[in-house]
Every structure is written in structure tokens, then in C-alpha cells.
XYZ file of C-alpha atoms in Angstrom:
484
model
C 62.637 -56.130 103.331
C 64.403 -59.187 104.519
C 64.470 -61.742 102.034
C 62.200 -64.915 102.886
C 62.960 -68.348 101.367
C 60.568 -70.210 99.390
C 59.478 -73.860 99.967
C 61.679 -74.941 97.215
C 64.486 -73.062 98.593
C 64.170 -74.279 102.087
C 64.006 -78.104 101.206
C 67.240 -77.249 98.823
C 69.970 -79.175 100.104
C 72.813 -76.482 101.748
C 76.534 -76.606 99.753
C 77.694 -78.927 102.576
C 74.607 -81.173 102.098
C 74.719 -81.708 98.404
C 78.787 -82.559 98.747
C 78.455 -84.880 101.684
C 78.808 -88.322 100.423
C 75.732 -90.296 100.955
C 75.160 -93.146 104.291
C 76.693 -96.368 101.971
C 74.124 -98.338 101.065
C 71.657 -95.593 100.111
C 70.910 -94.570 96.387
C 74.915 -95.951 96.053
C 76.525 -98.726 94.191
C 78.806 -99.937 96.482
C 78.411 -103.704 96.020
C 81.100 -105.525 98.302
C 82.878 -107.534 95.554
C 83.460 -104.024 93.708
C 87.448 -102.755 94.017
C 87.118 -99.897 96.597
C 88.611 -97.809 94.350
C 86.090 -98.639 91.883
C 83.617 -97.979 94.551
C 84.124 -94.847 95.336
C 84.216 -93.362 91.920
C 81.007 -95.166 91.382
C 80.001 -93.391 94.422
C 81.645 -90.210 93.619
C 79.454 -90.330 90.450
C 76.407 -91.019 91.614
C 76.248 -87.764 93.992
C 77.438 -85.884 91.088
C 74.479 -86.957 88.428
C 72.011 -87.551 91.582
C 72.559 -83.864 93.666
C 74.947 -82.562 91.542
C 77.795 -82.599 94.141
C 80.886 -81.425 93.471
C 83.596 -84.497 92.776
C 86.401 -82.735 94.430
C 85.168 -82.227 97.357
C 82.882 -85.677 97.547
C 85.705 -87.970 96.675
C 88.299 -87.081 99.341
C 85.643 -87.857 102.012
C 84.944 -91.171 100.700
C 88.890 -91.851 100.445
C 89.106 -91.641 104.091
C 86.369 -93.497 104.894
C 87.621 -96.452 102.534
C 91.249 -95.836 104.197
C 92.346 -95.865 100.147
C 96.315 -94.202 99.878
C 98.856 -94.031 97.674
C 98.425 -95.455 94.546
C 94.981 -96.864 95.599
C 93.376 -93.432 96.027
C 95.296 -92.009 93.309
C 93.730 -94.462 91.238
C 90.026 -93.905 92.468
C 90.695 -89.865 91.854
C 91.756 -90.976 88.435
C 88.880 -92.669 87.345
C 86.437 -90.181 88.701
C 88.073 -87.059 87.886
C 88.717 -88.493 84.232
C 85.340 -89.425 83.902
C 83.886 -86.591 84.882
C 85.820 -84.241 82.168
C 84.980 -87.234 79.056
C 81.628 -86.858 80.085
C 80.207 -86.009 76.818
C 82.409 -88.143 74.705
C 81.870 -91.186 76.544
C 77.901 -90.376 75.923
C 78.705 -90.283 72.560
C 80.194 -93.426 72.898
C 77.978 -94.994 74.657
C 74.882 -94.133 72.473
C 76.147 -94.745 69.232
C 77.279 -98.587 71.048
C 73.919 -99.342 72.565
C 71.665 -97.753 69.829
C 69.998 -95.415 73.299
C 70.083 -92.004 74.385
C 71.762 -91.903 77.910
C 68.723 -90.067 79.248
C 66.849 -93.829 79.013
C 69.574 -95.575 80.412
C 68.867 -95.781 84.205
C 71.414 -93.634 86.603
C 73.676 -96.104 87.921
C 73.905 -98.059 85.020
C 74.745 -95.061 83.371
C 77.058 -94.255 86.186
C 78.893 -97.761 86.060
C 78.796 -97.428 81.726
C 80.671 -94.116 81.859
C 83.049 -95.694 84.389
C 83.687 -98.667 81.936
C 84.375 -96.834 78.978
C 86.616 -94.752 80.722
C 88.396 -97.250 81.543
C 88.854 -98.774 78.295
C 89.200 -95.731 76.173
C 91.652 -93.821 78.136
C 93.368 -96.028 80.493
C 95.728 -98.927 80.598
C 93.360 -101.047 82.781
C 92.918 -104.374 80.683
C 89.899 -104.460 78.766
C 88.849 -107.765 80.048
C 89.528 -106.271 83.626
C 87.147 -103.269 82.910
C 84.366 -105.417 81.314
C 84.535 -108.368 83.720
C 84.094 -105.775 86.832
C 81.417 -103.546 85.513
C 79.477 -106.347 84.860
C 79.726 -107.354 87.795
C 79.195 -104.433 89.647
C 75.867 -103.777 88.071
C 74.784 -107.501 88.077
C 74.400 -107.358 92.070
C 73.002 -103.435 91.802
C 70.868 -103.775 89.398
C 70.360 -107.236 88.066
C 70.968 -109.496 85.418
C 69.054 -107.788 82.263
C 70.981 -104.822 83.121
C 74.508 -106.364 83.049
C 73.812 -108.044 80.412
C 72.975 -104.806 78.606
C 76.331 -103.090 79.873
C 78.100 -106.431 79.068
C 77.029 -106.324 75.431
C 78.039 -102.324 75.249
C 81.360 -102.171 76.337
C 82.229 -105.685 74.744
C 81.520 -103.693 71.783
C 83.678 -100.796 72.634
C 86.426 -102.250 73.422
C 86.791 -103.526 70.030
C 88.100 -99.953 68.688
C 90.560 -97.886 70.385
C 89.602 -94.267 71.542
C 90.746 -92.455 67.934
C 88.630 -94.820 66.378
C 85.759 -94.068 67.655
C 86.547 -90.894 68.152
C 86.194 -90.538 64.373
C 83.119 -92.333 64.396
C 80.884 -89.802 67.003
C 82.781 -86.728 66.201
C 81.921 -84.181 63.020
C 84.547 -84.788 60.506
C 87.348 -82.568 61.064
C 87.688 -81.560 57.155
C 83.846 -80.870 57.180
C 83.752 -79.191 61.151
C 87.380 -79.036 62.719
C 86.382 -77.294 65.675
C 83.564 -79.675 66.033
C 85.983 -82.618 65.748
C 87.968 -80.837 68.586
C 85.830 -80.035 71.025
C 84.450 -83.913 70.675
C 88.299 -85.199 70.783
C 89.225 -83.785 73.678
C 85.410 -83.789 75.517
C 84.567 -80.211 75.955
C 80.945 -79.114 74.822
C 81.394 -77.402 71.180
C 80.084 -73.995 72.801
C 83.028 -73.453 74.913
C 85.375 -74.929 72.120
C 83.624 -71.616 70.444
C 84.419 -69.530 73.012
C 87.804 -70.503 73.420
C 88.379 -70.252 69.818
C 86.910 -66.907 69.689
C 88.984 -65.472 72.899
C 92.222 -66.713 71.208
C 91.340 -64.926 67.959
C 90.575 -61.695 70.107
C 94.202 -62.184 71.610
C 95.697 -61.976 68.434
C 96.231 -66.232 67.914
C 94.642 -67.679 64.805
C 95.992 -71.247 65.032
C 93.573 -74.033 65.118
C 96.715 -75.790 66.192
C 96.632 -73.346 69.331
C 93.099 -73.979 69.753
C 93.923 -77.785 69.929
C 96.725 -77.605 72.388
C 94.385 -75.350 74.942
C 91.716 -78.249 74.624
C 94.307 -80.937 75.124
C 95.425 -79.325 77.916
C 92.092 -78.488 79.613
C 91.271 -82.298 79.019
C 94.678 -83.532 81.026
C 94.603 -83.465 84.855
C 96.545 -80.262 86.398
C 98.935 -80.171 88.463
C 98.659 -78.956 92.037
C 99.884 -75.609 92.688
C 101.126 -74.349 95.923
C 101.199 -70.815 97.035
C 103.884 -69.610 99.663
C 102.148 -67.114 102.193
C 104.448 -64.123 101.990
C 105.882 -63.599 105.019
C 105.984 -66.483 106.411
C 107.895 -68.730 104.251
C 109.570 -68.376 100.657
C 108.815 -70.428 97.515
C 112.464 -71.807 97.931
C 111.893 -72.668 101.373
C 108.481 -74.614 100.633
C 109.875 -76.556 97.489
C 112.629 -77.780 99.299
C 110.074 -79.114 102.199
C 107.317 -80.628 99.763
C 110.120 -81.735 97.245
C 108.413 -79.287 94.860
C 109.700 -76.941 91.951
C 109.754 -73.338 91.866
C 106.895 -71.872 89.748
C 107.343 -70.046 86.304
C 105.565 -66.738 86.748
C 104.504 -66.421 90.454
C 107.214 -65.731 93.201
C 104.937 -67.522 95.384
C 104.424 -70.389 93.388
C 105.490 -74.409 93.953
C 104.687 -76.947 91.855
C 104.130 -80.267 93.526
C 104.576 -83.380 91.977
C 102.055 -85.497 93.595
C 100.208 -86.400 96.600
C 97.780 -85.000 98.844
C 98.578 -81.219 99.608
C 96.062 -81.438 102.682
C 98.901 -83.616 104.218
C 101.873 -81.340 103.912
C 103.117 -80.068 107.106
C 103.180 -75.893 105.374
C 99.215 -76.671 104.488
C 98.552 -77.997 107.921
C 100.020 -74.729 109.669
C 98.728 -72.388 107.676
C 102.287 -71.465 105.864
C 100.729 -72.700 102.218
C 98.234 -72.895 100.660
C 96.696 -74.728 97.300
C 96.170 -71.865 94.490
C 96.661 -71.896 90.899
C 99.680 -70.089 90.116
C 97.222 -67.556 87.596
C 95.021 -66.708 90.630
C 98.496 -65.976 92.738
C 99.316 -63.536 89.819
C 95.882 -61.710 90.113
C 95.768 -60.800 93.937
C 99.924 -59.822 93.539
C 99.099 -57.839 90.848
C 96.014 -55.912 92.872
C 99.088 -55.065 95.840
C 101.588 -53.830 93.246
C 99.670 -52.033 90.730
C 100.891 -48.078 90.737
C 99.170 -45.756 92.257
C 98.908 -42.000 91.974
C 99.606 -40.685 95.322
C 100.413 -42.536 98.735
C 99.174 -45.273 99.258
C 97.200 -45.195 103.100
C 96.552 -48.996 103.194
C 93.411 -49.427 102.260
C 92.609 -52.363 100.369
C 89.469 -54.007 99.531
C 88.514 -57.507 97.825
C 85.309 -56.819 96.793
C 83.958 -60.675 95.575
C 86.135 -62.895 98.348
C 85.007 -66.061 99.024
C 86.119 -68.517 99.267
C 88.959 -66.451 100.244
C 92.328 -67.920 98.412
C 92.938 -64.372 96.991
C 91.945 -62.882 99.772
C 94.453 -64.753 101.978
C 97.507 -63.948 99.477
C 96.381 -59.991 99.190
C 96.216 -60.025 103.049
C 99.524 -61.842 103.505
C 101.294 -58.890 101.217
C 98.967 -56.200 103.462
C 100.593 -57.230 106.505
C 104.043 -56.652 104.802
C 102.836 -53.144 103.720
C 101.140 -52.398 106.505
C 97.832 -52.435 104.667
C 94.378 -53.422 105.704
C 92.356 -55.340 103.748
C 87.995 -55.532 103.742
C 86.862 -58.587 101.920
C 83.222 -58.696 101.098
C 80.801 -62.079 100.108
C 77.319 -62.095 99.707
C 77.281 -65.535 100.842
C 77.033 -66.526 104.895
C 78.960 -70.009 104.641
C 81.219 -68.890 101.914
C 82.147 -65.474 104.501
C 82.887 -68.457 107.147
C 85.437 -69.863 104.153
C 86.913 -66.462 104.116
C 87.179 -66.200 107.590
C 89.014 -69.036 108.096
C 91.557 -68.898 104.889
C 92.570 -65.390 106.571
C 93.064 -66.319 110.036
C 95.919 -64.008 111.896
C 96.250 -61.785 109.009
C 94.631 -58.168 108.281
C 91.551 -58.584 107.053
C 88.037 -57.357 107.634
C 85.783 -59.841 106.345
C 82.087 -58.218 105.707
C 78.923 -60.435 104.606
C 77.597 -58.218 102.243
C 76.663 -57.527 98.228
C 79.650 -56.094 96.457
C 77.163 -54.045 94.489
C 75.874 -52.374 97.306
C 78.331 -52.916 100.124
C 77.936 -49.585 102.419
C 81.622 -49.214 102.991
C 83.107 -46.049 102.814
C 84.695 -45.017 99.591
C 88.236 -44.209 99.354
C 90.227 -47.466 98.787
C 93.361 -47.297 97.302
C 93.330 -50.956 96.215
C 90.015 -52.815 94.600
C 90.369 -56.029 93.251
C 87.088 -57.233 91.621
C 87.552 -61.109 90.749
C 83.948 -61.295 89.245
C 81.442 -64.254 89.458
C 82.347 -65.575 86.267
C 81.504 -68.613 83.694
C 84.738 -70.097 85.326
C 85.554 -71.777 81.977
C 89.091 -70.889 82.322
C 89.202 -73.223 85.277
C 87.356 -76.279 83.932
C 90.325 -78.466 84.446
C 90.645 -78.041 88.039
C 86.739 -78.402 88.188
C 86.203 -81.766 85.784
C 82.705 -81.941 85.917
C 82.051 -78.045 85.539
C 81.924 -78.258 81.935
C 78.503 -80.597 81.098
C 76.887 -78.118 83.710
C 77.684 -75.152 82.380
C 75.579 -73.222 79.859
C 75.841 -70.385 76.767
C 72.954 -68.540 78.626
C 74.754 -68.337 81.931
C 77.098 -65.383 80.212
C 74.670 -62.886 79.524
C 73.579 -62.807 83.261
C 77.064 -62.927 84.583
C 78.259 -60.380 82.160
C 75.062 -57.704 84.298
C 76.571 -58.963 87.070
C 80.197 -58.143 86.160
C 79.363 -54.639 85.032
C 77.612 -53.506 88.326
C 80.085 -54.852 90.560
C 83.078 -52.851 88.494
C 80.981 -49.441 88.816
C 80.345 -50.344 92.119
C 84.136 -51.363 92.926
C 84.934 -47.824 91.019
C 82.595 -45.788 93.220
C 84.547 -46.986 96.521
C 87.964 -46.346 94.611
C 89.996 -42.991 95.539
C 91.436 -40.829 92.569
C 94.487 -42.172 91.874
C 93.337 -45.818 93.199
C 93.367 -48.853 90.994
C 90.650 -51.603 90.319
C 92.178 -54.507 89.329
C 88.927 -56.412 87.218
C 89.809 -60.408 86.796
C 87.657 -63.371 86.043
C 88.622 -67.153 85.894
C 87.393 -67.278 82.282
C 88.453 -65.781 79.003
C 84.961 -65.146 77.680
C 85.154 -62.210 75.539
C 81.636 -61.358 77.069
C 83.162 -61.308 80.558
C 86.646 -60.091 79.692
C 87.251 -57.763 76.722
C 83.356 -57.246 76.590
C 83.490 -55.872 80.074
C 86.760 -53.610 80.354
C 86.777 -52.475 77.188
C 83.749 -50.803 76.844
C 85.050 -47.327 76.501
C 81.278 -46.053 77.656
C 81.551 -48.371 81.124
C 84.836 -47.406 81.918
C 83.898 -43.410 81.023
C 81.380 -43.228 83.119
C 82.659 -45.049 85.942
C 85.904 -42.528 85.959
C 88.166 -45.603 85.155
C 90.912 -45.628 82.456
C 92.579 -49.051 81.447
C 96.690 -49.349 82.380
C 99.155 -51.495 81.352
C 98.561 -55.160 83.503
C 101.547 -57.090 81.698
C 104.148 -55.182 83.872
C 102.361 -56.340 86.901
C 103.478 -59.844 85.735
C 107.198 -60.743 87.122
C 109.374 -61.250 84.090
C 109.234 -64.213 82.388
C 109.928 -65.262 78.646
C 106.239 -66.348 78.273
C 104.392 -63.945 75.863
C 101.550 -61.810 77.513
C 100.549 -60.290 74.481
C 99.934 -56.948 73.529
C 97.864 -55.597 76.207
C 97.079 -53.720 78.095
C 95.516 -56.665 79.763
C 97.086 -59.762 80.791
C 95.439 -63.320 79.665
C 97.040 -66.929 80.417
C 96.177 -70.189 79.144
C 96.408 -73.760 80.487
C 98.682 -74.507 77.409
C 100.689 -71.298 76.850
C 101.409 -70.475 80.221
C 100.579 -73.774 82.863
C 97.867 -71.496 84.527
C 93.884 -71.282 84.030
C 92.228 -69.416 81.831
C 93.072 -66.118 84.083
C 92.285 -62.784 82.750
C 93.121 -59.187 84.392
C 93.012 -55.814 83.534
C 94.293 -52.765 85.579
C 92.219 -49.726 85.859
C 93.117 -46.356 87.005
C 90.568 -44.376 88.372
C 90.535 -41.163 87.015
């Protein structure tokens, strides 16, 4: 029976929708004395706490239409990017300086408060600066009484430095360390927990570990570039971009700034931007050993919005492979689409779980719907969304789509199983269930060899899991599997 949508799902606003930035002037502070920077993280902001939009895809949008470049619009992405990952600290902050709970402080006040305290916490912006604006800014949006209140609250902040009051709103580390941590660096003390427990389950019992993954998950990331194989080599695009040569991938670049949208290799399709762990996943899916020939078929089984995809199809046309890349999801299948354009792939609108292909793939790579904690720097809002709850779900999810990607495997064939999060629910929970992997016919091999040589420790297998601070990556984790 064909699925039909409910009132509440019709009136819900599409993906485009929710990340368009709103007509200025409506539901926006945008008052015309503000800094246009400071505008459009303001902006930015609002859509995020109002529709919960997506910063990284709202703010470039409004850059244009301000005409902000250079150090202007590196400065706005700053501000709201930065905010948006010190969410929860700055609450803290801002609570224990007003004597309120944010949830009675009205939205763009809140908005412009967060903004402030930013600011003076964990940039060089002069304090006076930072107040004097603010205040400003919220004076012609939303009156005196209300500046006066974010006056009074970040004159009061900016009395103590960030460590300060740091130790102030944070459990004290000799009574909670972990609790100090995940406060110190603004991630909520859940995933601190999971984080904590995934490094344990790796075989790293350093708080001191634990603290440089959260300090490096709280910095911004730099952009990663992905060569399309092929087409053009990693040297070759690092000496166009004025990039370096990544660690691990031999597709990776590391660019130093700017906007990759604007590079020549991005505009024509030669490049792409893709963290250099997800570049390791979809190589690893094209290289694992098989038993037997391989005939070319390949299959990404979860593919929007279709950065993996494009890489495994790049190396397919080298091998002469073809690749079918499945999505549930009509507007993330158009994604797909267009990240694969000219190469050989088969993209299919379908549920992984229940796809109707016709088994005997020699390739499956499963990169499962996930928590997507391992990426939360790249997505700097992510983290106040997310919730404990949303792991048992996922990890059903995970599970079904890994018998389903084993039932369309050949003997011989390989599933590679990855996620964007080092959960132990939706990593180690998942592949190394001896029962799951029994009954679906699929026996764990070796992944670390699948990983070019580097002096960076992998661990001791047979999966493969990088960190932001060990390895410059996400949170990646992937584990080959052999079907028996």
C-alpha cells in the first residue's frame, strides 16, 4: 500500500525549505546598523533554533546575498559555526550570569546572547566591541528592557575569562573529570560517555586521550579534498589549490583555506569535498579481497548523498566495474544522481532493506544511517540535537540493512559495514555479534590492510577506527566481512 502523508507531514517544511534562509526582515534580526557579518550569523542562528536548519548549508546562501568575502565571510562562518558547537557551554554561561533558564529567555535574544558570549569567551573581538554591538543589535529588535537585560549579562561575563568560568558551570574535574570535559570543550556529557567508552573498547584508557578527541571535535576542521581517480591525481590537485597531500588517503588534499565551491577541480567535477576517513571507507569497499573473480558488480547500498558513491564509482570505471547505489530518499537519490554524473553508476530509489535487486554482488558497502557523532565537527550544531535514545533505533536499523546487504552478496563477496560514529552500539555492537554475522553467512577480515600504509596506529583489529585527534579524520569506523 502506498504510503500516504499525514497533515503534519504535508505542512512539514521539505530539506530545501527548512535550509533556505528566510525573506530578510521576517522572524530575522537583521537590524541595518548590525556588521553584516554579525548579521548573518544572527540570521544563520535564528533558522537553526527557529526550523532547525542546518548552518552549513544556511550560511553560505546568506554570504552571497550580503556579497561578504575573504576575511569578512570567514569571519561570519566563524562566529556561527563556533557558536553553534559551544552551544551548551555558553547556556551554561549564560544562566548561571542572568540567574534564567535559556528556555525563558526569548529566541533572538537568546540568539544575539549566545552570539555575545561567543564572542567574548572564545574570540579576540574586544569585549567592549562585543557588548557595545549586541546591545545594540537587540535594542532596535527587540527593545530597550531587553538590551538592557543582555547589556547587564555579558557586562558580567566579560569580567572572567573562558577557564574561569569554565570552572564555575562545569562539575569539578577531581569530583567528575569527564563531566568537567565534556563541559570544557561543549559536547553534551552523553557523547563525552560514549566517546570515552569507544576509546576504552579500542584498547585506550587515557583520560588524556579522551581530552584531546574532545578538543579536537570542539576546533573547526579542515577542509578535505578528494581527487576523483581517474581524472586527476592528489599531486596534481594540491599543486592547483595550493593544498597538501593527505596522510592516509591517496586521494586526499588538504586545503588551507577558502571556499572549495570556488576551485576550478570542484567546479568541473575533477574534486570533490570529502573527509579524508570517508575517502578511506569507499577505497577500502573497491580493494577488499575477494575469493574468486571479481565480475564488476558493485553495490552501495545506503548512498545518498552520494560522496562515497562518487569515489567507489570513479575506481569502478578504472576496473571496469558497475556500481548500483540505492536511497530511500527521492531528493537525496537526485543528490546522488548528480555527485555521479558521467561515471558508472545505477542509482535506484529504493529501501536498502528490501531493495529487489538481484543478489550476487561482489562488492557491498553498507555505510549505515548512523548517530553521526564521529562527524560532529564538520556538523557544529549536530551535537545539542542529537539524543542517547536515537542509538537503539539506529542500531535495528543497522542490523537489517547488514543481513540485507549479506543476502545480495555472492560467496566469496565482501560487505564492507562503516558508520560515521564510533558508538559501540553501532560499531562493535553491530559486527561483532558472532550470532548476526553467523546467520547472515558473514565472517569478519582483517580492514587495517585495506588502509594504505601509514605510521598512524590502527589498532589491533580486525576493524579499522580513526579519530579526529589520532588520525585528522572523523570518527570513521569499518569492518570487512567475508561472506561465507
Amino acid at each position: 500500500m502506498k504510503h500516504r502523508p499525514s497533515p503534519a507531514e504535508k505542512n512539514r517544511p521539505s530539506p530545501a525549505e527548512k535550509n533556505r534562509p528566510s525573506p530578510a526582515g521576517k522572524n530575522r534580526p537583521s537590524p541595518a546598523g548590525t556588521d553584516p557579518a554579525r548579521s548573518a550569523a544572527l540570521q544563520t542562528l535564528a533558522a537553526v533554533r527557529e526550523r532547525g536548519a542546518y548552518a552549513n548549508l544556511v550560511l553560505p546562501g546568506l554570504l552571497r546575498e550580503a556579497r561578504l568575502k575573504g576575511r569578512d565571510a570567514a569571519f561570519a562562518t566563524e562566529l556561527t559555526y563556533g557558536t553553534c558547537r559551544a552551544q551548551g557551554l555558553l547556556d551554561a554561561v549564560i544562566e548561571n550570569a542572568s540567574g534564567r533558564s535559556t528556555a525563558d529567555i526569548d529566541g533572538p535574544v537568546l540568539d544575539a546572547l549566545r552570539l555575545g558570549v561567543y564572542q567574548l569567551l572564545r574570540t579576540r573581538v574586544g569585549a567592549h566591541a562585543a557588548v557595545s554591538e549586541t546591545v545594540d543589535s537587540v535594542k532596535e529588535t527587540s527593545g530597550r528592557g531587553a538590551s538592557g537585560f543582555v547589556n547587564a549579562v555579558l557586562r558580567k561575563v566579560s569580567r572572567d575569562d573562558e577557564d574561569t568560568w569554565v570552572a564555575r558551570v562545569a562539575p569539578p574535574a577531581a569530583d567528575d573529570l569527564l563531566g568537567h570535559l565534556a563541559m570544557q570543550y561543549a559536547h553534551p556529557r552523553w557523547i563525552a560517555e560514549a566517546f570515552w567508552e569507544s576509546l576504552r573498547a579500542n584498547g585506550i584508557n587515557s583520560m588524556g586521550q579522551l581530552q584531546a578527541l574532545l578538543a579536537s571535535d570542539d576546533a573547526r576542521p579542515p577542509v578535505h579534498l578528494v581527487a576523483r581517480p581517474g581524472e586527476i591525481s592528489a599531486d596534481e590537485l594540491a599543486l592547483i589549490v595550493e593544498g597538501e597531500i593527505g596522510r592516509l588517503s591517496p586521494y586526499a588534499v588538504y586545503l588551507p583555506g577558502g571556499d572549495p565551491g570556488a576551485l576550478e577541480p570542484v567546479r568541473d567535477g575533477l574534486a570533490g569535498v570529502q573527509d579524508e576517513g570517508s575517502q578511506l571507507v569507499a577505497r577500502a569497499a573497491a580493494v577488499a579481497p575477494l575469493e574468486g573473480a571479481d565480475a564488476g558488480r558493485w553495490l552501495d547500498l545506503c548512498a545518498g548523498p552520494g560522496g562515497k558513491a562518487a569515489l567507489l564509482g570513479a575506481l569502478a570505471a578504472i576496473d571496469g566495474a558497475r556500481v548500483d547505489a540505492v536511497e530511500p530518499a527521492e531528493h537525496r537519490a537526485e543528490l546522488v544522481r548528480k555527485a555521479v554524473t558521467g561515471l558508472p553508476v545505477d542509482v535506484h530509489v529504493a529501501d536498502g532493506r528490501e531493495s529487489g535487486l538481484e543478489p550476487g554482488y561482489d562488492r557491498v558497502l553498507v555505510d549505515a544511517p548512523c548517530s553521526g557523532i564521529g562527524a560532529l565537527r564538520r556538523r557544529p550544531e549536530a551535537r545539542w540535537r542529537k539524543q542517547p535514545s536515537d542509538v537503539e533505533g539506529l542500531a535495528v536499523l543497522q542490523r537489517e540493512l547488514l543481513t540485507a546487504a549479506a543476502a545480495l552478496t555472492r560467496p566469496g563477496g565482501v560487505v564492507l559495514y562503516a558508520t560515521c560514529s564510533p558508538h559501540v552500539a553501532e560499531t562493535l555492537g553491530i559486527v561483532g555479534d558472532d550470532d548476526l554475522l553467523a546467520t547472515a553467512g558473514l565472517e569478519r577480515i582483517d580492514t587495517r590492510p585495506l588502509v594504505p600504509e601509514t605510521d598512524l596506529a590502527l589498532g589491533d583489529g580486525p576493524h579499522v577506527q580513526l579519530w579526529p585527534h589520532l588520525h585528522g579524520t572523523d570518527g570513521m569506523f569499518f569492518q570487512a566481512l567475508r561472506k561465507r
